[in-house]
CSV table of C-alpha atoms and ligand atoms in Angstrom, one decimal:
chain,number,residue,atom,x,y,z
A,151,UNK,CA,108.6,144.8,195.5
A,152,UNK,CA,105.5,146.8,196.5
A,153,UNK,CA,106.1,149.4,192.9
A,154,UNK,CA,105.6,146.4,191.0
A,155,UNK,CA,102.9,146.3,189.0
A,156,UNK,CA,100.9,143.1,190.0
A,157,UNK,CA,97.9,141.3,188.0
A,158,UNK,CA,95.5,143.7,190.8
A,159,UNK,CA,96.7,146.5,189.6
A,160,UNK,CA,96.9,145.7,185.7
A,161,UNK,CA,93.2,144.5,186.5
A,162,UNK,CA,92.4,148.4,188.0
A,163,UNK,CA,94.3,150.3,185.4
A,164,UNK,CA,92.4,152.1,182.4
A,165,UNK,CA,93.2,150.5,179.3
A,166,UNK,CA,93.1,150.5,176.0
A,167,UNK,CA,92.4,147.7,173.4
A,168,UNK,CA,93.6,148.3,169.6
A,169,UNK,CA,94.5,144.4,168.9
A,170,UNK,CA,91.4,142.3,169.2
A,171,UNK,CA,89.9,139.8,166.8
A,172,UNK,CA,85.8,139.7,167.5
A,173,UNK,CA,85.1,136.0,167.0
A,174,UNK,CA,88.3,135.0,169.2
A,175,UNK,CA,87.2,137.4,171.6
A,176,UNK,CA,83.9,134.8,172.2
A,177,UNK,CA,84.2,133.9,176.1
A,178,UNK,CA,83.4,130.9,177.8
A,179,UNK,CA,79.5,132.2,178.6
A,180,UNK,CA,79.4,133.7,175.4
A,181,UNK,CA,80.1,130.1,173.6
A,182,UNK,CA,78.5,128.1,175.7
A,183,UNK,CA,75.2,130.6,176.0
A,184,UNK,CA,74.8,129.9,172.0
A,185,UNK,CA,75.7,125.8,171.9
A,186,UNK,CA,73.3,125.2,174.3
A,187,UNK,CA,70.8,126.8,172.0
A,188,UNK,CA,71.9,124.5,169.1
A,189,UNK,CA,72.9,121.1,168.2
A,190,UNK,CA,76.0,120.6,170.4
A,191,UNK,CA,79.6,119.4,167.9
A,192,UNK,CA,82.5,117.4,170.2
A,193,UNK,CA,84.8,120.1,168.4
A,194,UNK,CA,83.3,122.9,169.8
A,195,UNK,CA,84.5,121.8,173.2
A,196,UNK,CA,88.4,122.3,171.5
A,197,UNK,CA,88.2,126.4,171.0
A,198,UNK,CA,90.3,127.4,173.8
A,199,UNK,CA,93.5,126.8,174.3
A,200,UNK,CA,94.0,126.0,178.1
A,201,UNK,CA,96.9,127.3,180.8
A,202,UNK,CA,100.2,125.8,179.7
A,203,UNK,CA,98.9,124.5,176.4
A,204,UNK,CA,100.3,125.2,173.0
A,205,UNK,CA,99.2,124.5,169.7
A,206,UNK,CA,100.4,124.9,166.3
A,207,UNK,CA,99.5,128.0,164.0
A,208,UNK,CA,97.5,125.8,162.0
A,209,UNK,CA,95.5,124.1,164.7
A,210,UNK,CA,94.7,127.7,166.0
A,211,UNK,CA,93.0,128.6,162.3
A,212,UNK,CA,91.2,125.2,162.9
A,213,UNK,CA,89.4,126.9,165.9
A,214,UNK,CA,88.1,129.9,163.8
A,215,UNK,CA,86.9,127.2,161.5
A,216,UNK,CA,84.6,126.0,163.9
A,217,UNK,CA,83.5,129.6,165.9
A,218,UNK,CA,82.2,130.9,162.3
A,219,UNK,CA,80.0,127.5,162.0
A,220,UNK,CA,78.9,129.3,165.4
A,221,UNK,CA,78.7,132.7,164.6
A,222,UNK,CA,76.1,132.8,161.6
A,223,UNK,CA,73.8,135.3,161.4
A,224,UNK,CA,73.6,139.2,162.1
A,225,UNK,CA,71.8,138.5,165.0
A,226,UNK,CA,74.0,136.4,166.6
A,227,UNK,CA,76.7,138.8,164.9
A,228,UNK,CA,75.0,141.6,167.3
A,229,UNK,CA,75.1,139.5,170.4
A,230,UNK,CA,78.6,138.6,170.7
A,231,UNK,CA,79.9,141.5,170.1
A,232,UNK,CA,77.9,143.1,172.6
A,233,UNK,CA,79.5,140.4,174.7
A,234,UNK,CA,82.6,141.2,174.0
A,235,UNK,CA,82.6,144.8,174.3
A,236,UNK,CA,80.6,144.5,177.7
A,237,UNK,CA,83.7,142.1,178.5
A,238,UNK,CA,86.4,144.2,177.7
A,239,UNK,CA,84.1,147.2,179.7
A,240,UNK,CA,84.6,145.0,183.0
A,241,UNK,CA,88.1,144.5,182.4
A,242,UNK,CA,88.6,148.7,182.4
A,243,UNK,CA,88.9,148.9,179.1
A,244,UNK,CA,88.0,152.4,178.0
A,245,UNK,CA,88.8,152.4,174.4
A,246,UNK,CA,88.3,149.7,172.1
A,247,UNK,CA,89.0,148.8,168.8
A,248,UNK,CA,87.2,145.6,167.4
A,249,UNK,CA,88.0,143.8,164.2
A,250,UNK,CA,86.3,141.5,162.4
A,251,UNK,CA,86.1,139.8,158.8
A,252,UNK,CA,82.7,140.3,157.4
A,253,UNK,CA,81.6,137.2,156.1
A,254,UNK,CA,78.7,135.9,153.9
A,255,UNK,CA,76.5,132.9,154.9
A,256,UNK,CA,74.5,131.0,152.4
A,257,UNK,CA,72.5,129.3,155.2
A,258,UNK,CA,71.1,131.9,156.7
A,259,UNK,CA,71.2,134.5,153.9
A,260,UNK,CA,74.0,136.7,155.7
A,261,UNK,CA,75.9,138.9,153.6
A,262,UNK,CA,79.2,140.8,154.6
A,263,UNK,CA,76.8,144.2,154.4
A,264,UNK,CA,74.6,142.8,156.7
A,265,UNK,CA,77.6,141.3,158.7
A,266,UNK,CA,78.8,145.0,159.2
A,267,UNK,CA,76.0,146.6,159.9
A,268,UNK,CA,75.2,144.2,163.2
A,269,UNK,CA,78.7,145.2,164.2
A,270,UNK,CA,77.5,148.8,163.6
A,271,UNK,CA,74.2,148.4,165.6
A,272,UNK,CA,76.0,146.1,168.8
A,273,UNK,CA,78.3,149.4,169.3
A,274,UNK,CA,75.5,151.7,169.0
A,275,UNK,CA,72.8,149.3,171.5
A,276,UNK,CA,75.6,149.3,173.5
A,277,UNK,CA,76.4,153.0,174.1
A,278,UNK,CA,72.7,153.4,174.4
A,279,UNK,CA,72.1,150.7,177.3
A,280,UNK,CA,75.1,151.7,178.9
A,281,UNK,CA,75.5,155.4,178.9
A,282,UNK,CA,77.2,156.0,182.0
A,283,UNK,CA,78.0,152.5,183.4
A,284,UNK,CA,80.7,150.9,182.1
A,285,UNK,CA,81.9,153.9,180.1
A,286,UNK,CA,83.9,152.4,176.6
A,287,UNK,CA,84.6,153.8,173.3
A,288,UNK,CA,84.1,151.1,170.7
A,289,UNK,CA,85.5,151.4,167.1
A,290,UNK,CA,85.0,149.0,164.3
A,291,UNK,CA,88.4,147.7,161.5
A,292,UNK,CA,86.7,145.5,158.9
A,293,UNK,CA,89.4,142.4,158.4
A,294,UNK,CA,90.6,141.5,155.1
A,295,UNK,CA,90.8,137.5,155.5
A,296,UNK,CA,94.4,136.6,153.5
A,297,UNK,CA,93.1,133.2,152.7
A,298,UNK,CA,90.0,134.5,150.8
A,299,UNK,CA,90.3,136.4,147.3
A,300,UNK,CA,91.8,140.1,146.3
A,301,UNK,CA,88.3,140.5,145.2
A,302,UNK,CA,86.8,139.4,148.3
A,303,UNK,CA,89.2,142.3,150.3
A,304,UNK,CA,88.4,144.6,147.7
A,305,UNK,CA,84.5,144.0,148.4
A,306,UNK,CA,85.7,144.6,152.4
A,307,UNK,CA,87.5,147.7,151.7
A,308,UNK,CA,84.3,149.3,149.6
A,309,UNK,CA,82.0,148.5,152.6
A,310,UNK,CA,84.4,149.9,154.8
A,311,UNK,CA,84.7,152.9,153.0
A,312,UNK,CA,80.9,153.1,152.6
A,313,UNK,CA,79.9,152.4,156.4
A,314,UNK,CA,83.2,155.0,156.8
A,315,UNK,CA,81.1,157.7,155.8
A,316,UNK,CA,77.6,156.5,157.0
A,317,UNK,CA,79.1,157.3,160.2
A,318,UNK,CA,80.7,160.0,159.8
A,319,UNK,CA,84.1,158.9,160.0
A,320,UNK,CA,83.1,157.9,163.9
A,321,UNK,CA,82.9,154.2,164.3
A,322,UNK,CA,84.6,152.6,161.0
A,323,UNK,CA,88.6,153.8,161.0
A,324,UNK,CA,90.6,151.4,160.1
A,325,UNK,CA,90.7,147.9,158.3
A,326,UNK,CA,93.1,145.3,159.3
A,327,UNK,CA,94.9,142.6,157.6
A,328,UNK,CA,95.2,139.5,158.7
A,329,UNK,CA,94.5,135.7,158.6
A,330,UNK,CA,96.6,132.6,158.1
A,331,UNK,CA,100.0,133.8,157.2
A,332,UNK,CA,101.0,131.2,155.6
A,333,UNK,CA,98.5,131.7,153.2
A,334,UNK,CA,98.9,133.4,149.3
A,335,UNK,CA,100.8,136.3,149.1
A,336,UNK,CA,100.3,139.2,151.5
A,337,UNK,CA,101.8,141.3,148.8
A,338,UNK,CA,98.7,140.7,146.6
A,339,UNK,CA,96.5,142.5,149.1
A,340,UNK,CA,98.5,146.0,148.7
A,341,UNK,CA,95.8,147.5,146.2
A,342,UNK,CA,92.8,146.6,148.4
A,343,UNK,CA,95.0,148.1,151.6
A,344,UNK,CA,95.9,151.3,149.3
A,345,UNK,CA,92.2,152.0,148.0
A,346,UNK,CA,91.5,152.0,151.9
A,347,UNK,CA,94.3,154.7,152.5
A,348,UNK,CA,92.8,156.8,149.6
A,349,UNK,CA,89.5,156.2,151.9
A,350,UNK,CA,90.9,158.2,154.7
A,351,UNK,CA,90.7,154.3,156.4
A,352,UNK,CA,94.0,153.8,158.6
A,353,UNK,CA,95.9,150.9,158.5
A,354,UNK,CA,96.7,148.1,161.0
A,355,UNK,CA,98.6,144.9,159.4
A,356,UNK,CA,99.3,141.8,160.2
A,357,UNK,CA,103.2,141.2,158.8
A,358,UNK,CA,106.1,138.3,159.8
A,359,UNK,CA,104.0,136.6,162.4
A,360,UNK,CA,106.0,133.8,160.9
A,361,UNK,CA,109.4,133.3,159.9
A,362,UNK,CA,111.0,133.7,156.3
A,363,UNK,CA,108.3,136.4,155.2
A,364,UNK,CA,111.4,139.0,154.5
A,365,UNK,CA,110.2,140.1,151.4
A,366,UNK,CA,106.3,139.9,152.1
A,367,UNK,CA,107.4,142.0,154.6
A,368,UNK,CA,109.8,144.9,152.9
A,369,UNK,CA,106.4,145.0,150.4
A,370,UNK,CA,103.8,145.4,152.9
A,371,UNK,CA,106.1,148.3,154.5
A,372,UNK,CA,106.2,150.6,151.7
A,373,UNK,CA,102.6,150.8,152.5
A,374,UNK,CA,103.8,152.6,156.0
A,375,UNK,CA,101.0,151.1,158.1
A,376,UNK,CA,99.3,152.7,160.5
A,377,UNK,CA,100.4,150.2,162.9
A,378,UNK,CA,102.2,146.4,162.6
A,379,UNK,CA,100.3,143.2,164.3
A,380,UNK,CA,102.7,140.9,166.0
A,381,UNK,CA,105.8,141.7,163.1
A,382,UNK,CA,107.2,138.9,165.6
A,383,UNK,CA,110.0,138.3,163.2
A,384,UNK,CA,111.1,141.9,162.2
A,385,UNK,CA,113.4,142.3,164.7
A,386,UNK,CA,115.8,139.6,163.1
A,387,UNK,CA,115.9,141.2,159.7
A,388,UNK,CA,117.9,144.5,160.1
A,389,UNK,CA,116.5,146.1,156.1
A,390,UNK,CA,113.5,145.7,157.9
A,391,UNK,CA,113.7,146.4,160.9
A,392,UNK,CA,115.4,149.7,160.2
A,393,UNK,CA,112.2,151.2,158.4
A,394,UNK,CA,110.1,150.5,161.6
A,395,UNK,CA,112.3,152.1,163.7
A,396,UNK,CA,113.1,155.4,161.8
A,397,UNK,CA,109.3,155.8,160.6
A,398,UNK,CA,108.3,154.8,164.6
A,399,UNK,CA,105.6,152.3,163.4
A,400,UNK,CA,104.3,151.0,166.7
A,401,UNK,CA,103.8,147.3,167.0
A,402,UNK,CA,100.9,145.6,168.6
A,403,UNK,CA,102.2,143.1,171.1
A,404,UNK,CA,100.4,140.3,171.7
A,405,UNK,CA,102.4,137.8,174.0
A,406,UNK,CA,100.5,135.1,175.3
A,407,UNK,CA,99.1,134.7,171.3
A,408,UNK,CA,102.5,134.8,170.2
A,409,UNK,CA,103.3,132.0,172.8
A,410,UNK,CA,100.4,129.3,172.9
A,411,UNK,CA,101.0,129.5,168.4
A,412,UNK,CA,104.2,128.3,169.4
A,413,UNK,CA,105.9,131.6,167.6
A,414,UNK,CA,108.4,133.2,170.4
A,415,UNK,CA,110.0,131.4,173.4
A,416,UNK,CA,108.0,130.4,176.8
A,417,UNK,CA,110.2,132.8,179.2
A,418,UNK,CA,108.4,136.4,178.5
A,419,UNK,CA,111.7,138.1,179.0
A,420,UNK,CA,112.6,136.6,175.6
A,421,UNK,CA,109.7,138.1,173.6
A,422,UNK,CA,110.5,140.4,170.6
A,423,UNK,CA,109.2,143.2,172.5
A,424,UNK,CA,111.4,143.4,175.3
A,425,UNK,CA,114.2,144.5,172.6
A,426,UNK,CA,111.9,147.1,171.2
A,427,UNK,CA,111.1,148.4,174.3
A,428,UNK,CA,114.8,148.4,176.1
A,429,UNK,CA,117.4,148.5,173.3
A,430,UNK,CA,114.9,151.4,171.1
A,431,UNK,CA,112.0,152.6,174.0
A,432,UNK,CA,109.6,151.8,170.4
A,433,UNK,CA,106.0,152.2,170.7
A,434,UNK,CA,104.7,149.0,171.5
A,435,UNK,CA,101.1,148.6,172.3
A,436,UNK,CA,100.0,145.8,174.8
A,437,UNK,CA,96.7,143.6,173.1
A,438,UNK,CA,95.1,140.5,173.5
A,439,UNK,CA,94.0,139.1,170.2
A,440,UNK,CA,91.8,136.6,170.6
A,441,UNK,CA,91.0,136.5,174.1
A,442,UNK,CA,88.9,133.2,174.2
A,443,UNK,CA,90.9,131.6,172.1
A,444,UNK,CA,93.9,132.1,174.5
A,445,UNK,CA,91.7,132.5,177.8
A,446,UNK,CA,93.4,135.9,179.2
A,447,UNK,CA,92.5,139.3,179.4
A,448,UNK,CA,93.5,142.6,178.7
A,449,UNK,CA,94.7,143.0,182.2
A,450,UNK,CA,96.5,139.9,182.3
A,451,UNK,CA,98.7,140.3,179.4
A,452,UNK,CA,99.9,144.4,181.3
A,453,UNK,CA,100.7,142.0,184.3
A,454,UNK,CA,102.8,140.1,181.5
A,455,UNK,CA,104.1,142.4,179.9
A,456,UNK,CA,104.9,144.6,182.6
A,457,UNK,CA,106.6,142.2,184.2
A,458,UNK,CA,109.1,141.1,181.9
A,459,UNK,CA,110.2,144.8,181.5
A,460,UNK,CA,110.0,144.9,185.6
A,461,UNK,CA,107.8,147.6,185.2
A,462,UNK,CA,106.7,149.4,188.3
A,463,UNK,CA,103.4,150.9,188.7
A,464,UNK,CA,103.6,154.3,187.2
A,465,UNK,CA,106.1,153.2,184.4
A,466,UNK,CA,102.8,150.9,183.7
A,467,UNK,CA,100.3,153.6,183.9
A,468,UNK,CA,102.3,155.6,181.8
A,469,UNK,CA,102.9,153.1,179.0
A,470,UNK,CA,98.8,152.2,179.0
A,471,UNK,CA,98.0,156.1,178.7
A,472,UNK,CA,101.0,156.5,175.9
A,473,UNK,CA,98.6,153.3,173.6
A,474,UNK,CA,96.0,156.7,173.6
A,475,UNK,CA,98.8,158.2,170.5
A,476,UNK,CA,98.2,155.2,168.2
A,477,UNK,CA,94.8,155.1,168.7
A,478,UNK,CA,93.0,155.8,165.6
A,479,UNK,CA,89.8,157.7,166.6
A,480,UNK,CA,89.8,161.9,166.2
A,481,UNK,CA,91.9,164.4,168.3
A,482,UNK,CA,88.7,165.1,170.5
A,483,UNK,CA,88.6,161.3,171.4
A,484,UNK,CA,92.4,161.5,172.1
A,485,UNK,CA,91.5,164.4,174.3
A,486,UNK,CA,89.0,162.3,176.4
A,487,UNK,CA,90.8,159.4,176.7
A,488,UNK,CA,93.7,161.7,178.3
A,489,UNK,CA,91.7,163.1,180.6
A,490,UNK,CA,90.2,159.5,181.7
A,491,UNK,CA,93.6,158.9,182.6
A,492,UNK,CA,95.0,162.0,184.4
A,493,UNK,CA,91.5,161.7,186.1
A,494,UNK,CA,92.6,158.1,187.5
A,495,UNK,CA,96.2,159.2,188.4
A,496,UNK,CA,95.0,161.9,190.5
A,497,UNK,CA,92.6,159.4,192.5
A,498,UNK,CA,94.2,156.3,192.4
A,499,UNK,CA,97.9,157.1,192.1
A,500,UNK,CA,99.0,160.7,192.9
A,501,UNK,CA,99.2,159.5,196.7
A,502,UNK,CA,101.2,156.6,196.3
A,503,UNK,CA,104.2,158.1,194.3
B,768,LIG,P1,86.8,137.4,163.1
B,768,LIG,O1,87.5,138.2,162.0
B,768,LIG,O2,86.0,138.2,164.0
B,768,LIG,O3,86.0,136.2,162.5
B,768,LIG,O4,88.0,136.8,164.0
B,768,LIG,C1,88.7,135.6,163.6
B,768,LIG,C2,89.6,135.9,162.4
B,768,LIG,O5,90.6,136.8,162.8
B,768,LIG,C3,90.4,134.6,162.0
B,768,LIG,O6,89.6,133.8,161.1
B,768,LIG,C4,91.6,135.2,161.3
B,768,LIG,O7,91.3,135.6,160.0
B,768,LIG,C5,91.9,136.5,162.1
B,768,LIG,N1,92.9,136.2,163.2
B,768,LIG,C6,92.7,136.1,164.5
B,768,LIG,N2,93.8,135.9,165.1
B,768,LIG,C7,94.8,136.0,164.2
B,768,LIG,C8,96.2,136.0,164.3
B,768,LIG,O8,96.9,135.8,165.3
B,768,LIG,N3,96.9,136.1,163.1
B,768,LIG,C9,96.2,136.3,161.9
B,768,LIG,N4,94.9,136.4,161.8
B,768,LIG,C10,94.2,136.2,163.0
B,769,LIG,ZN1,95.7,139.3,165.3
C-alpha cells in the first residue's frame, strides 16, 4: 500500500533518539578511522554483528570489551561522539540523548571527570561547527555500569549531579542504568539511582532485558523511573506489568537489539511491543541502542517498527512526534521540537493526507 510507511520515508521523518549507548553507536568509519591509526587486533574485526546474525548476550558484552581497549582517552572520547551525533544528524534525528559510562583509564591517565567533560565539550564543538546545518539537540545520561561497584555508580551519580549544575541543568538530565544483566544485583544500585532523583537527574533504567528478573524488577519499580530500557520480559509478569501500565512508564523499544541478543522471537510481529502498543496504545519509544553494534539506524528500526504495527505514514509521524513527551530536556525544548514537527507536516505531509 502507498500509506505505508516505507524505510524512505522512516529515513525522511524527524526523529528522536532517547535509547542510544555512545560506544555501540561507533560506525564502521568511525572504527576503522581509529584502528588504522593503531596497532590493528583480529578481534576488532568481530564488533558488529552482521544482517541475519545473532549472538548471545554474553558475546555482545565481549564486543564492548574490546571498543573500550579502543576508546581511551578524552580525546578520542571527543571524536566519536562527535561522530556519532553528526551520524544520528544525517539520519534526521533532531533530538538526541547520548549515554555513556564514564570510565577511568590507567594508561592514558583518563579519569571518569575527564571522561565527562569530553562528552561535554563534543556536544558543545558540535553545536558550534554546525549551527544551522544539521540542526540536533544533544543531551548527555552518565551510565551506571551494573558490573562495576555501588561505589563506582555512586562516584557517576556525584559527577552527574556536578556537571548537572555546571550546565545549568541543560545538557546532563538523566543517568541511565544499564550493563550486563546478568550481572550482581540491580537492586543494589537503588541508592546511587535515588541520590540522582534527589539531584533533579531523571531516570532511564535498564530492567528484565532477561528472563527470571521478577523481583529485581518489582524493586527497581518502586523507584518509578523516568522511563524502562527494553523491560523485554515485563509483559509476562502481570504484578509487574500492572505498575507500568497504571503509572504509564513508557518503554524504550529497541527491536533489532532485542533480536540479534537472541532475547525476543525473529518475526517483529511477535516483539513485546506490539502488545503494548495494540492491546494498551502504551507509550513506547522507538531507539536503536547500539547502532554499530547492530549495523542499523534510527530510521531503520521506524521502518521495523512501523511495520509490524502496519503503520501508515501519518500514524508514524504521529508516534515519532508523540517520543517529544518523554523526552527529558525543559518545556522550552519540548516546545521546539513540536514545532520542528508541525513545521515538517505542513511541508512534507499536509498534501498527501
Ligand atoms: P558506553 O557506556 O558508551 O561505553 O556504551 C557501552 C556500554 O553500554 C556497555 O558496556 C554496557 O554497559 C551498556 N550497554 C550497551 N548496550 C546495552 C544493552 O543492551 N543492555 C545493557 N547495557 C548495555
Ligand atoms: Zn541499552
Amino acid at each position: 500500500m502507498a500509506d505505508l510507511a516505507d524505510l524512505k520515508f522512516c529515513q525522511e521523518l524527524p526523529k528522536i533518539e532517547l535509547h542510544a549507548h555512545l560506544n555501540g553507536s561507533l560506525s564502521d568509519e568511525t572504527l576503522n578511522k581509529l584502528l588504522r591509526r593503531g596497532p590493528t587486533n583480529n578481534s576488532y574485526a568481530s564488533t558488529i554483528i552482521g544482517k541475519g546474525e545473532r549472538r548471545t548476550m554474553q558475546e555482545g558484552f565481549e564486543m564492548f570489551r574490546i571498543l573500550h581497549e579502543i576508546v581511551v582517552s578524552p580525546e578520542i572520547v571527543v571524536e566519536v561522539t562527535k561522530d556519532v551525533i553528526t551520524d544520528f544528524a544525517l539520519d534526521q534525528v533532531k533530538y538526541l540523548e547520548l549515554r555513556s559510562t564514564p570510565r577511568n583509564v590507567l594508561s592514558s591517565g583518563m579519569t571518569k571527570r575527564s571522561y565527562m567533560e569530553a562528552v561535554l565539550t563534543a556536544i558543545q564543538r558540535y553545536r558550534e561547527e554546525n549551527e544551522d546545518r544539521c540542526r540536533i539537540d544533544v543531551r548527555y545520561l552518565p551510565s551506571i555500569d551494573r558490573s562495576k561497584s555501588v561505589e563506582e555508580a555512586h562516584e557517576t551519580v556525584k559527577l552527574a549531579e556536578e556537571f548537572s549544575l555546571s550546565t545549568n541543568g541543560n545538557l546532563v538530565v538523566g543517568v541511565d542504568f544499564s550493563g550486563n544483566p546478568h550481572a550482581n544485583d540491580g537492586a543494589d544500585y537503588i541508592p546511587p539511582m535515588m541520590q540522582a532523583r534527589r539531584a533533579n537527574l531523571h531516570l532511564a533504567v535498564h530492567m528484565a532485558e532477561v528472563e527470571g528478573k521478577k523481583e529485581e524488577t518489582k524493586k527497581l519499580l518502586e523507584l518509578l523511573p523516568d522511563r524502562i530500557g527494553h523491560g523485554t520480559f515485563i509483559s509476562n509478569e502481570p504484578g509487574v506489568r500492572d505498575v507500568v501500565l497504571k503509572k504509564r512508564i513508557p518503554l524504550e523499544v529497541c527491536v533489532t537489539s532485542n533480536i540479534k541478543t537472541c532475547t525476543v522471537p525473529e518475526d517483529h510481529t511477535k516483539h513485546h511491543f506490539t502488545w503494548w502498543r495494540q492491546e494498551h496504545q502504551h507509550p513506547c519509544i522507538v531507539g536503536t541502542d547500539d547502532k554499530g553494534i547492530f549495523a542499523t539506524s534510527l530510521s531503520n528500526e521506524y521502518s521495523i517498527a512501523a511495520g509490524a504495527l502496519g503503520l501508515s505514514r501519518r500514524e508514524t509521524f504521529n508516534w515519532s512526534k508523540e517520543a517529544i513527551d518523554h523526552v527529558f530536556a525543559d518545556i522550552d525544548t519540548k516546545s521546539r521540537l513540536r514545532q520542528t514537527w508541525d513545521d515538517y507536516w505542513k511541508s512534507n505531509l499536509e498534501v498527501d493526507t
